[in-house]
CSV table of C-alpha atoms in Angstrom, one decimal:
chain,number,residue,atom,x,y,z
A,298,MET,CA,114.9,-20.4,-26.9
A,299,LYS,CA,112.9,-22.3,-24.2
A,300,ALA,CA,112.4,-20.7,-20.8
A,301,PHE,CA,110.9,-22.1,-17.6
A,302,LEU,CA,109.1,-20.6,-14.6
A,303,ILE,CA,109.6,-22.9,-11.6
A,304,LEU,CA,107.5,-22.1,-8.5
A,305,GLU,CA,108.4,-23.0,-4.9
A,306,ASP,CA,105.5,-25.5,-4.8
A,307,GLY,CA,107.2,-27.5,-7.6
A,308,THR,CA,104.9,-26.3,-10.4
A,309,VAL,CA,106.8,-25.7,-13.7
A,310,PHE,CA,105.6,-23.7,-16.7
A,311,GLU,CA,107.4,-23.9,-20.0
A,312,GLY,CA,107.5,-21.0,-22.5
A,313,GLN,CA,109.8,-18.9,-24.7
A,314,SER,CA,112.6,-16.7,-23.4
A,315,ILE,CA,112.1,-13.0,-23.8
A,316,GLY,CA,114.6,-10.3,-22.8
A,317,SER,CA,117.7,-11.4,-20.9
A,318,THR,CA,118.6,-15.1,-20.7
A,319,ARG,CA,120.1,-14.9,-17.2
A,320,GLU,CA,118.7,-16.9,-14.4
A,321,VAL,CA,116.8,-15.1,-11.6
A,322,ILE,CA,114.9,-16.0,-8.4
A,323,SER,CA,112.2,-13.6,-7.3
A,324,GLU,CA,108.8,-13.2,-5.6
A,325,ILE,CA,106.1,-13.9,-8.3
A,326,VAL,CA,103.2,-11.5,-8.3
A,327,PHE,CA,100.4,-10.7,-10.8
A,328,ASN,CA,99.0,-7.5,-12.1
A,329,THR,CA,95.5,-7.2,-13.6
A,330,SER,CA,96.0,-4.0,-15.6
A,331,MET,CA,94.8,-4.2,-19.2
A,332,THR,CA,97.0,-1.3,-20.3
A,333,GLY,CA,99.9,0.6,-18.8
A,334,TYR,CA,102.5,-2.2,-18.9
A,335,LEU,CA,105.3,0.3,-19.2
A,336,GLU,CA,104.2,2.1,-16.1
A,337,VAL,CA,104.2,-1.3,-14.4
A,338,LEU,CA,107.7,-2.1,-15.6
A,339,THR,CA,109.1,1.2,-14.4
A,340,ASP,CA,107.3,1.4,-11.0
A,341,PRO,CA,110.0,1.1,-8.3
A,342,SER,CA,107.5,-0.7,-6.1
A,343,TYR,CA,108.2,-3.9,-8.2
A,344,ALA,CA,111.8,-4.2,-7.1
A,345,GLY,CA,112.5,-7.7,-5.8
A,346,GLN,CA,109.5,-9.1,-7.7
A,347,ALA,CA,108.8,-10.8,-11.0
A,348,VAL,CA,105.5,-9.6,-12.6
A,349,VAL,CA,102.8,-11.8,-14.3
A,350,MET,CA,100.5,-9.8,-16.5
A,351,THR,CA,97.0,-11.3,-16.5
A,352,TYR,CA,95.9,-9.5,-19.7
A,353,PRO,CA,96.8,-11.9,-22.5
A,354,LEU,CA,98.4,-9.6,-25.0
A,355,ILE,CA,101.2,-7.3,-24.0
A,356,GLY,CA,103.4,-5.0,-26.0
A,357,ASN,CA,101.1,-4.0,-28.8
A,358,TYR,CA,101.9,-0.3,-28.5
A,359,GLY,CA,105.6,-0.8,-27.7
A,360,ILE,CA,107.7,1.4,-25.5
A,361,THR,CA,106.5,5.0,-25.2
A,362,PRO,CA,107.7,7.9,-23.1
A,363,ASP,CA,105.4,7.0,-20.2
A,364,MET,CA,108.1,6.0,-17.8
A,365,GLU,CA,107.5,6.2,-14.0
A,366,SER,CA,111.2,6.2,-13.4
A,367,GLU,CA,114.5,6.1,-15.3
A,368,ARG,CA,114.6,2.3,-15.7
A,369,PRO,CA,112.5,-0.8,-15.2
A,370,TRP,CA,112.6,-2.5,-11.8
A,371,PRO,CA,111.1,-6.0,-11.8
A,372,ASP,CA,113.4,-9.0,-11.6
A,373,GLY,CA,111.4,-10.7,-14.3
A,374,TYR,CA,108.4,-10.4,-16.7
A,375,ILE,CA,105.9,-13.1,-17.5
A,376,VAL,CA,103.2,-12.8,-20.2
A,377,ARG,CA,100.8,-15.0,-22.2
A,378,GLU,CA,101.6,-13.4,-25.6
A,379,LEU,CA,104.2,-10.8,-26.5
A,380,SER,CA,103.1,-8.7,-29.5
A,381,ARG,CA,105.4,-9.2,-32.4
A,382,THR,CA,104.6,-5.8,-33.9
A,383,ALA,CA,104.4,-2.6,-31.9
A,384,SER,CA,102.1,0.1,-33.4
A,385,ASN,CA,101.8,3.5,-31.9
A,386,PHE,CA,102.8,7.0,-33.1
A,387,ARG,CA,104.7,7.5,-29.9
A,388,CYS,CA,106.5,4.1,-30.1
A,389,GLN,CA,110.2,4.2,-29.4
A,390,GLY,CA,111.0,0.4,-29.5
A,391,SER,CA,109.7,-3.0,-28.5
A,392,ILE,CA,109.3,-4.6,-25.1
A,393,GLN,CA,111.7,-7.4,-26.1
A,394,ASP,CA,114.5,-4.9,-26.8
A,395,PHE,CA,113.7,-3.0,-23.7
A,396,LEU,CA,114.0,-6.1,-21.5
A,397,GLN,CA,117.2,-7.1,-23.2
A,398,LYS,CA,118.7,-3.6,-22.8
A,399,HIS,CA,118.0,-3.7,-19.1
A,400,ASP,CA,119.0,-7.3,-18.5
A,401,ILE,CA,115.6,-8.4,-17.3
A,402,PRO,CA,114.6,-12.1,-18.1
A,403,GLY,CA,111.1,-13.1,-19.0
A,404,VAL,CA,108.9,-15.8,-20.2
A,405,ALA,CA,106.2,-15.7,-22.9
A,406,GLY,CA,103.7,-18.3,-24.1
A,407,ILE,CA,102.6,-19.7,-20.8
A,408,ASP,CA,99.1,-20.0,-19.4
A,409,THR,CA,99.1,-16.9,-17.2
A,410,ARG,CA,95.4,-17.6,-16.2
A,411,ALA,CA,96.4,-20.9,-14.7
A,412,LEU,CA,99.5,-19.3,-13.0
A,413,THR,CA,97.4,-16.5,-11.6
A,414,LYS,CA,94.9,-19.0,-10.2
A,415,ILE,CA,97.7,-20.8,-8.4
A,416,LEU,CA,99.0,-17.5,-6.9
A,417,ARG,CA,95.4,-16.6,-5.8
A,418,GLU,CA,94.7,-20.0,-4.2
A,419,LYS,CA,98.1,-20.7,-2.6
A,420,GLY,CA,99.2,-17.1,-2.2
A,421,THR,CA,102.2,-15.2,-3.5
A,422,MET,CA,105.3,-17.5,-3.7
A,423,ASN,CA,108.9,-17.4,-4.9
A,424,GLY,CA,109.9,-18.7,-8.3
A,425,MET,CA,112.8,-19.0,-10.7
A,426,ILE,CA,113.1,-18.0,-14.4
A,427,THR,CA,115.7,-20.0,-16.2
A,428,THR,CA,116.6,-21.1,-19.7
A,429,ASN,CA,118.5,-24.2,-18.4
A,430,GLU,CA,116.7,-27.2,-19.8
A,431,ASN,CA,118.6,-29.5,-17.4
A,432,TYR,CA,117.4,-27.9,-14.2
A,433,ARG,CA,117.0,-30.1,-11.1
A,434,LEU,CA,114.0,-29.4,-9.0
A,435,LYS,CA,115.6,-31.0,-5.9
A,436,ASP,CA,118.4,-28.4,-6.1
A,437,ILE,CA,116.2,-25.4,-7.0
A,438,LEU,CA,113.3,-25.7,-4.5
A,439,PRO,CA,115.4,-25.2,-1.3
A,440,ARG,CA,116.8,-22.0,-2.9
A,441,LEU,CA,113.3,-20.7,-3.7
A,442,LYS,CA,112.1,-21.2,-0.2
A,443,GLU,CA,115.1,-19.3,1.2
A,444,TYR,CA,114.7,-16.2,-1.0
A,445,THR,CA,113.5,-12.9,0.5
A,446,THR,CA,113.3,-9.5,-1.1
A,447,GLY,CA,115.1,-7.8,1.8
A,448,ASN,CA,115.3,-4.1,2.1
A,449,VAL,CA,114.8,-3.0,-1.5
A,450,VAL,CA,114.0,0.6,-0.6
A,451,ASP,CA,117.8,1.3,-0.5
A,452,ILE,CA,118.0,0.1,-4.1
A,453,VAL,CA,115.3,2.2,-5.6
A,454,THR,CA,115.6,5.6,-3.8
A,455,CYS,CA,117.4,8.5,-5.4
A,456,LYS,CA,121.0,9.0,-4.5
A,457,GLU,CA,121.0,12.7,-4.0
A,458,LYS,CA,118.5,15.6,-3.4
A,459,LYS,CA,116.9,17.2,-6.4
A,460,VAL,CA,114.4,20.0,-6.9
A,461,LEU,CA,111.5,20.7,-9.2
A,462,ARG,CA,111.0,24.4,-9.3
A,463,GLY,CA,107.7,26.0,-8.6
A,464,ASN,CA,106.1,29.2,-7.4
A,465,GLY,CA,103.7,27.7,-4.9
A,466,LYS,CA,103.9,25.7,-1.7
A,467,LYS,CA,107.2,24.0,-0.8
A,468,VAL,CA,106.8,20.3,-0.5
A,469,ALA,CA,109.5,17.8,0.7
A,470,LEU,CA,109.0,14.5,-1.0
A,471,LEU,CA,110.7,11.5,0.7
A,472,ASP,CA,111.6,9.1,-2.1
A,473,LEU,CA,111.0,5.6,-0.9
A,474,GLY,CA,110.7,4.4,-4.5
A,475,ALA,CA,108.6,7.3,-5.8
A,476,LYS,CA,106.9,7.2,-9.2
A,477,ASN,CA,107.6,10.3,-11.3
A,478,ASN,CA,104.0,11.2,-11.5
A,479,ILE,CA,103.7,11.9,-7.7
A,480,ALA,CA,106.2,14.8,-7.9
A,481,LYS,CA,104.7,15.8,-11.3
A,482,SER,CA,101.2,16.0,-9.8
A,483,LEU,CA,102.4,18.4,-7.1
A,484,ASN,CA,104.6,20.4,-9.5
A,485,GLN,CA,101.7,20.9,-11.9
A,486,ARG,CA,99.7,22.4,-9.1
A,487,GLY,CA,102.5,25.0,-8.7
A,488,CYS,CA,104.4,23.3,-5.8
A,489,GLU,CA,108.2,23.5,-5.6
A,490,VAL,CA,109.1,19.9,-4.9
A,491,THR,CA,112.3,18.9,-3.2
A,492,ILE,CA,112.9,15.1,-3.5
A,493,TYR,CA,115.0,13.6,-0.7
A,494,PRO,CA,116.7,10.2,-0.5
A,495,ALA,CA,114.9,7.7,1.7
A,496,HIS,CA,117.4,7.9,4.6
A,497,THR,CA,117.4,11.7,4.9
A,498,THR,CA,117.0,12.7,8.5
A,499,ALA,CA,113.8,14.4,9.7
A,500,GLU,CA,116.0,17.3,11.0
A,501,GLU,CA,117.4,18.0,7.5
A,502,ILE,CA,113.9,18.0,6.0
A,503,LEU,CA,112.4,20.2,8.7
A,504,GLN,CA,115.1,22.8,8.8
A,505,THR,CA,114.1,23.9,5.3
A,506,ASN,CA,110.6,24.8,6.7
A,507,PRO,CA,108.6,22.9,4.1
A,508,ASP,CA,104.9,23.8,3.8
A,509,GLY,CA,104.1,20.1,3.5
A,510,ILE,CA,105.8,16.6,3.4
A,511,MET,CA,105.0,13.8,1.0
A,512,LEU,CA,105.9,10.2,1.8
A,513,SER,CA,106.0,8.2,-1.5
A,514,ASN,CA,105.3,4.6,-2.6
A,515,GLY,CA,108.0,2.0,-2.5
A,516,PRO,CA,108.8,-1.7,-2.5
A,517,GLY,CA,109.1,-4.5,0.1
A,518,ASP,CA,108.1,-5.2,3.6
A,519,PRO,CA,107.5,-1.9,5.5
A,520,LYS,CA,108.9,-3.4,8.7
A,521,GLU,CA,112.3,-3.7,7.1
A,522,CYS,CA,112.5,0.2,7.1
A,523,THR,CA,113.3,0.5,10.7
A,524,ASP,CA,115.6,3.6,10.4
A,525,ILE,CA,113.1,5.4,8.2
A,526,ILE,CA,110.3,4.7,10.6
A,527,GLU,CA,112.2,6.4,13.4
A,528,GLU,CA,112.6,9.6,11.2
A,529,ILE,CA,108.9,9.5,10.3
A,530,LYS,CA,108.0,9.5,14.0
A,531,LYS,CA,109.8,12.9,14.2
A,532,LEU,CA,108.0,14.2,11.1
A,533,TYR,CA,104.7,13.1,12.6
A,534,ALA,CA,105.5,15.1,15.8
A,535,SER,CA,106.4,18.2,13.7
A,536,ASP,CA,102.8,19.3,12.9
A,537,VAL,CA,103.8,19.9,9.3
A,538,PRO,CA,101.0,18.7,6.9
A,539,ILE,CA,101.8,15.2,5.6
A,540,PHE,CA,100.3,13.2,2.7
A,541,ALA,CA,101.5,9.6,2.2
A,542,ILE,CA,100.9,7.0,-0.5
A,543,CYS,CA,101.3,3.2,-0.4
A,544,LEU,CA,104.5,2.3,1.4
A,545,GLY,CA,104.5,5.8,3.0
A,546,HIS,CA,101.0,5.1,4.3
A,547,GLN,CA,102.2,1.9,5.9
A,548,LEU,CA,105.3,3.5,7.4
A,549,MET,CA,103.3,6.3,9.0
A,550,ALA,CA,101.0,3.7,10.5
A,551,LEU,CA,104.0,1.7,11.9
A,552,ALA,CA,105.5,5.0,13.2
A,553,THR,CA,102.4,5.7,15.2
A,554,GLY,CA,102.0,2.3,16.8
A,555,ALA,CA,99.8,0.4,14.4
A,556,ASP,CA,100.8,-2.9,12.7
A,557,THR,CA,101.0,-4.2,9.1
A,558,HIS,CA,100.8,-7.7,7.7
A,559,LYS,CA,101.5,-9.5,4.4
A,560,MET,CA,98.4,-10.1,2.2
A,561,LYS,CA,97.8,-13.5,0.6
A,562,TYR,CA,98.4,-12.2,-2.9
A,563,GLY,CA,98.1,-8.4,-2.7
A,564,HIS,CA,96.5,-5.8,-4.8
A,565,ARG,CA,98.2,-5.0,-8.2
A,566,GLY,CA,96.3,-3.4,-11.1
A,567,GLY,CA,94.3,-0.4,-12.3
A,568,ASN,CA,90.8,-1.5,-11.4
A,569,HIS,CA,90.5,-1.7,-7.6
A,570,PRO,CA,87.4,0.0,-6.1
A,571,VAL,CA,87.9,2.0,-2.9
A,572,LYS,CA,85.2,3.7,-0.8
A,573,ASP,CA,85.6,7.0,0.9
A,574,LEU,CA,84.1,6.4,4.3
A,575,LYS,CA,83.3,10.1,4.8
A,576,THR,CA,81.3,10.6,1.7
A,577,GLY,CA,80.4,7.0,0.7
A,578,ARG,CA,81.7,7.6,-2.8
A,579,VAL,CA,83.5,4.8,-4.5
A,580,TYR,CA,86.6,5.5,-6.7
A,581,ILE,CA,88.4,3.2,-9.1
A,582,SER,CA,92.0,3.1,-8.1
A,583,SER,CA,95.4,1.9,-9.2
A,584,GLN,CA,97.2,-0.2,-6.7
A,585,ASN,CA,100.5,-2.1,-6.1
A,586,HIS,CA,101.1,-3.5,-2.7
A,587,GLY,CA,101.5,-6.8,-0.9
A,588,TYR,CA,101.2,-5.5,2.7
A,589,VAL,CA,98.3,-3.8,4.4
A,590,VAL,CA,97.7,-1.8,7.6
A,591,ASP,CA,95.9,-3.9,10.3
A,592,THR,CA,93.0,-1.7,11.4
A,593,ASP,CA,92.5,-3.7,14.6
A,594,THR,CA,95.8,-2.3,15.8
A,595,LEU,CA,94.8,1.3,15.3
A,596,ASP,CA,94.4,3.7,18.2
A,597,PRO,CA,91.4,5.9,17.4
A,598,LYS,CA,93.0,8.7,19.3
A,599,ILE,CA,95.8,8.6,16.7
A,600,ALA,CA,94.1,7.6,13.4
A,601,THR,CA,90.9,6.2,12.0
A,602,PRO,CA,90.1,4.5,8.7
A,603,ALA,CA,89.3,6.9,5.8
A,604,PHE,CA,89.1,4.5,2.8
A,605,VAL,CA,88.2,0.8,2.5
A,606,ASN,CA,88.7,-1.7,-0.3
A,607,VAL,CA,85.2,-2.6,-1.7
A,608,ASN,CA,86.4,-6.1,-2.8
A,609,ASP,CA,87.9,-7.4,0.4
A,610,GLY,CA,87.3,-4.8,3.1
A,611,THR,CA,91.0,-4.1,3.7
A,612,ASN,CA,92.2,-0.7,4.7
A,613,GLU,CA,92.9,1.8,1.9
A,614,GLY,CA,93.6,5.0,3.9
A,615,LEU,CA,93.8,6.7,7.3
A,616,ALA,CA,92.9,10.1,8.7
A,617,TYR,CA,95.0,11.2,11.6
A,618,THR,CA,93.2,12.6,14.6
A,619,GLY,CA,94.1,16.2,15.5
A,620,LYS,CA,96.8,16.3,12.8
A,621,ASN,CA,97.0,17.6,9.2
A,622,ILE,CA,98.0,14.1,8.1
A,623,PHE,CA,96.1,11.7,5.7
A,624,THR,CA,97.5,8.6,4.0
A,625,VAL,CA,96.2,6.3,1.3
A,626,GLN,CA,97.1,2.8,0.2
A,627,PHE,CA,96.3,3.4,-3.5
A,628,HIS,CA,97.8,5.6,-6.2
A,629,PRO,CA,95.9,8.9,-6.8
A,630,GLU,CA,98.6,10.0,-9.3
A,631,ALA,CA,98.1,6.9,-11.6
A,632,CYS,CA,95.0,8.0,-13.5
A,633,PRO,CA,93.0,4.8,-13.5
A,634,GLY,CA,89.6,6.5,-13.4
A,635,PRO,CA,91.3,8.4,-15.2
A,636,GLN,CA,91.2,11.3,-12.7
A,637,ASP,CA,89.0,9.8,-10.0
A,638,SER,CA,91.2,10.4,-6.9
A,639,ALA,CA,93.5,13.2,-8.2
A,640,TYR,CA,91.5,15.5,-5.9
A,641,LEU,CA,93.6,14.2,-3.0
A,642,PHE,CA,96.5,16.3,-4.2
A,643,ASP,CA,94.2,19.3,-4.1
A,644,ARG,CA,93.2,18.4,-0.5
A,645,PHE,CA,96.9,18.3,0.4
A,646,ILE,CA,97.5,21.7,-1.0
A,647,GLU,CA,94.5,23.1,0.9
A,648,MET,CA,96.0,21.5,4.1
A,649,MET,CA,99.1,23.5,3.4
A,650,GLY,CA,97.0,26.7,3.2
A,651,GLY,CA,97.0,27.0,-0.5
A,652,ASN,CA,94.2,27.1,-3.1
A,653,LYS,CA,93.4,23.9,-5.0
């Protein structure tokens, strides 16, 4: 069956339908990872977006147990070529079946290189995936321009508190759309991790006397999370050690008076170099974000840049002055290096008074 990707600038790509055949409007973003497509599909940070994979062949090892959450989150999936045969000893099915099961529409067989160049040159834009061959651009384009992702954190966060038992430090993890490997990385280091829904009050978290607080990754515009920012202000004032990743990093910056802005096309992939400004060492990182902290709005009495993106100079992390708080824009749990920045979890445990 034919499928079409229609961008808000009027560009149309024709390919073959994969997954669900329902029509969807979403923000179109691209990911440069060569492997890890299942981790991309199950990363809650992609809620409200349709993902273009720049690597030309996707699906050759099928669906494996490497899920970052219980289900896939993107609104749509766009690839150059979808492998007809999945070959891996851990394979549990094909991407095609996986997309159909979870009602996610997609397009295969289009020039993803040309599509990515458009998104890089013109910036991230909205688009529609449809199987309707009789589409009318004049009706579709106004709908595309009106689309916004909205507050998608409410969609992806857990619905109730859950605990991963451990004999070490007690960590409260605020789930803003957390990838499984964040809690797992702490739990493997002995921590007892209590995972809280995104709208849990600071009072409820603090009354359990956690040794540390973790703010997770998540989707959407951080400025949409107004209620959560108010609670993070209270967590900041508590003097409990805090480690934040991605959206959590942005929300802590907003809670302490800094600003964020939307990037032209964001950072999404497993090959982004970041520099530790303290040591000068460069790490290869996994990233997934479309917003960034504006370092010009930082008060140095509150926070200073700790990491910077080597490619474009944007902020990749903050150290908070006089506080046991540090935050990063990238994903130290995602194993791109493969263990380049996992030491940040050890630093967090040391901040809580434990051994790494």
